[in-house]
């Protein structure tokens, strides 16, 4: 909540309190099953053997969806504004776990095949918006099951009606 309002001193205070008390936040992760194997993605994690191809594909896809009208919502980058530039914030957004998982799914399946991704936390607003554009550009049905509900993205729309 503090990050939403740019209260970075409060963010630092809460993070320090959590560290001091040994409280660990669950990292956001997303996964999908493909060919009887579960592929897990965590933001900023480069351990997947296809990570270079995934990042290259996301770079290409972001250019395509920007051309279609997508504007990254930098509020969801969750970094202090004066510590990083807009380019770094966009990169962090691009590397959210659900975007990595969807990119892998698009790279690893045949045209027209649906993509189903599971996520342990709630999908962020930027990823939700990006998925609408990705579903439209890729002509794919993309389902993201987050901690609250199923989001079925198809032809640029979400089944939640943008209420989540």
Coordinates of C-alpha atoms in Angstrom, one line a residue:
X1 CA 0.0 0.0 0.0
X2 CA 2.8 2.4 0.8
X3 CA 4.4 1.8 -2.6
X4 CA 1.1 2.8 -4.3
X5 CA 1.3 6.2 -2.7
X6 CA 5.0 6.6 -3.1
X7 CA 5.7 6.5 0.6
X8 CA 9.2 5.0 0.3
X9 CA 10.3 5.8 3.8
X10 CA 7.4 3.8 5.1
X11 CA 8.1 1.0 2.6
X12 CA 11.7 0.8 3.9
X13 CA 10.5 0.9 7.6
X14 CA 8.1 -2.0 7.0
X15 CA 10.7 -4.0 5.1
X16 CA 13.2 -3.5 7.9
X17 CA 10.6 -4.5 10.5
X18 CA 9.9 -7.7 8.5
X19 CA 13.6 -8.5 8.2
X20 CA 14.2 -7.8 11.9
X21 CA 11.3 -10.1 12.9
X22 CA 12.3 -12.8 10.5
X23 CA 9.1 -12.4 8.4
X24 CA 9.6 -13.4 4.8
X25 CA 7.2 -12.3 2.0
X26 CA 6.3 -15.0 -0.5
X27 CA 7.8 -14.1 -3.8
X28 CA 5.4 -13.9 -6.7
X29 CA 5.7 -17.0 -8.9
X30 CA 3.8 -18.4 -11.9
X31 CA 3.8 -21.8 -13.4
X32 CA 2.4 -23.8 -16.3
X33 CA 2.4 -27.4 -17.2
X34 CA 3.7 -28.3 -20.6
X35 CA 4.4 -31.9 -21.9
X36 CA 3.9 -33.3 -18.4
X37 CA 6.5 -31.0 -16.9
X38 CA 5.8 -28.0 -14.6
X39 CA 7.8 -24.8 -15.5
X40 CA 8.1 -22.3 -12.7
X41 CA 8.9 -18.6 -13.1
X42 CA 9.8 -16.0 -10.5
X43 CA 10.4 -12.4 -11.4
X44 CA 14.0 -11.5 -12.1
X45 CA 15.0 -15.2 -12.0
X46 CA 17.1 -16.4 -14.9
X47 CA 17.3 -20.1 -14.1
X48 CA 15.0 -21.4 -16.8
X49 CA 17.0 -22.9 -19.7
X50 CA 15.1 -20.8 -22.2
X51 CA 15.3 -17.5 -20.4
X52 CA 17.2 -15.7 -23.1
X53 CA 14.6 -16.7 -25.7
X54 CA 11.8 -15.7 -23.3
X55 CA 13.3 -12.3 -22.7
X56 CA 13.9 -11.8 -26.4
X57 CA 10.3 -12.8 -27.1
X58 CA 8.9 -10.4 -24.4
X59 CA 11.0 -7.5 -25.9
X60 CA 9.4 -8.2 -29.3
X61 CA 5.9 -8.7 -27.9
X62 CA 6.1 -5.5 -25.8
X63 CA 6.9 -3.5 -29.0
X64 CA 3.9 -5.1 -30.7
X65 CA 1.5 -4.4 -27.9
X66 CA 2.8 -0.9 -27.4
X67 CA 2.0 -0.3 -31.1
X68 CA -1.5 -1.6 -30.4
X69 CA -2.0 0.9 -27.5
X70 CA -0.5 -0.7 -24.4
X71 CA 1.2 1.7 -22.0
X72 CA 3.2 0.2 -19.2
X73 CA 1.8 1.2 -15.8
X74 CA 5.0 2.0 -13.9
X75 CA 3.3 2.1 -10.6
X76 CA 3.5 -1.7 -10.5
X77 CA 7.3 -1.7 -10.9
X78 CA 7.5 -1.3 -7.1
X79 CA 10.8 0.6 -7.1
X80 CA 11.5 4.0 -5.8
X81 CA 11.2 6.5 -8.6
X82 CA 14.5 8.3 -8.1
X83 CA 16.5 5.1 -7.8
X84 CA 15.8 3.8 -11.3
X85 CA 14.9 5.3 -14.6
X86 CA 11.7 4.6 -16.6
X87 CA 13.7 2.0 -18.7
X88 CA 14.6 0.0 -15.6
X89 CA 11.0 0.1 -14.4
X90 CA 9.7 -1.1 -17.7
X91 CA 12.3 -3.9 -17.6
X92 CA 11.1 -5.0 -14.2
X93 CA 7.5 -4.9 -15.3
X94 CA 8.4 -7.0 -18.3
X95 CA 10.0 -9.6 -16.1
X96 CA 7.0 -10.2 -13.8
X97 CA 6.5 -14.0 -13.4
X98 CA 3.2 -14.2 -15.3
X99 CA 4.6 -12.4 -18.3
X100 CA 7.6 -14.8 -18.3
X101 CA 5.3 -17.8 -18.0
X102 CA 2.9 -16.6 -20.8
X103 CA 5.9 -15.8 -23.1
X104 CA 7.3 -19.3 -22.5
X105 CA 3.8 -20.8 -23.2
X106 CA 3.5 -18.9 -26.5
X107 CA 7.0 -19.9 -27.5
X108 CA 6.5 -23.6 -26.7
X109 CA 3.1 -24.3 -28.0
X110 CA 1.5 -24.4 -31.5
X111 CA -0.4 -21.4 -32.9
X112 CA -3.9 -21.3 -31.5
X113 CA -3.2 -23.5 -28.5
X114 CA -4.6 -22.1 -25.2
X115 CA -2.1 -21.0 -22.5
X116 CA -3.0 -21.7 -18.8
X117 CA -0.9 -20.1 -16.1
X118 CA -1.2 -20.5 -12.4
X119 CA 0.0 -17.7 -10.0
X120 CA 0.4 -17.7 -6.2
X121 CA -0.5 -14.0 -5.8
X122 CA -2.9 -11.6 -7.3
X123 CA -2.1 -10.5 -10.9
X124 CA -0.9 -6.9 -11.0
X125 CA -2.8 -4.2 -12.9
X126 CA 0.0 -3.8 -15.5
X127 CA 0.2 -7.6 -16.2
X128 CA -3.6 -7.7 -16.4
X129 CA -3.6 -5.0 -19.0
X130 CA -0.7 -6.5 -20.9
X131 CA -2.4 -9.9 -21.1
X132 CA -5.4 -8.3 -22.8
X133 CA -3.1 -6.9 -25.5
X134 CA -1.1 -10.1 -25.7
X135 CA -4.2 -12.2 -26.2
X136 CA -5.3 -9.9 -29.0
X137 CA -1.9 -9.8 -30.8
X138 CA -1.2 -13.5 -30.5
X139 CA -4.8 -14.6 -31.3
X140 CA -4.6 -16.9 -28.2
X141 CA -6.8 -17.6 -25.3
X142 CA -4.7 -17.0 -22.2
X143 CA -6.0 -18.1 -18.8
X144 CA -4.3 -16.8 -15.6
X145 CA -5.5 -18.3 -12.3
X146 CA -4.4 -15.9 -9.6
X147 CA -5.0 -16.1 -5.9
X148 CA -8.5 -14.7 -6.3
X149 CA -10.0 -15.9 -9.6
X150 CA -9.6 -17.1 -13.1
X151 CA -8.8 -14.5 -15.7
X152 CA -9.6 -15.7 -19.2
X153 CA -8.1 -13.3 -21.7
X154 CA -9.3 -13.6 -25.3
X155 CA -9.4 -11.1 -28.2
X156 CA -8.2 -8.2 -26.0
X157 CA -10.8 -8.8 -23.2
X158 CA -10.8 -10.4 -19.8
X159 CA -13.6 -12.5 -18.4
X160 CA -13.5 -10.5 -15.1
X161 CA -14.6 -7.4 -17.0
X162 CA -11.6 -5.6 -15.5
X163 CA -13.0 -6.0 -12.0
X164 CA -10.7 -8.0 -9.8

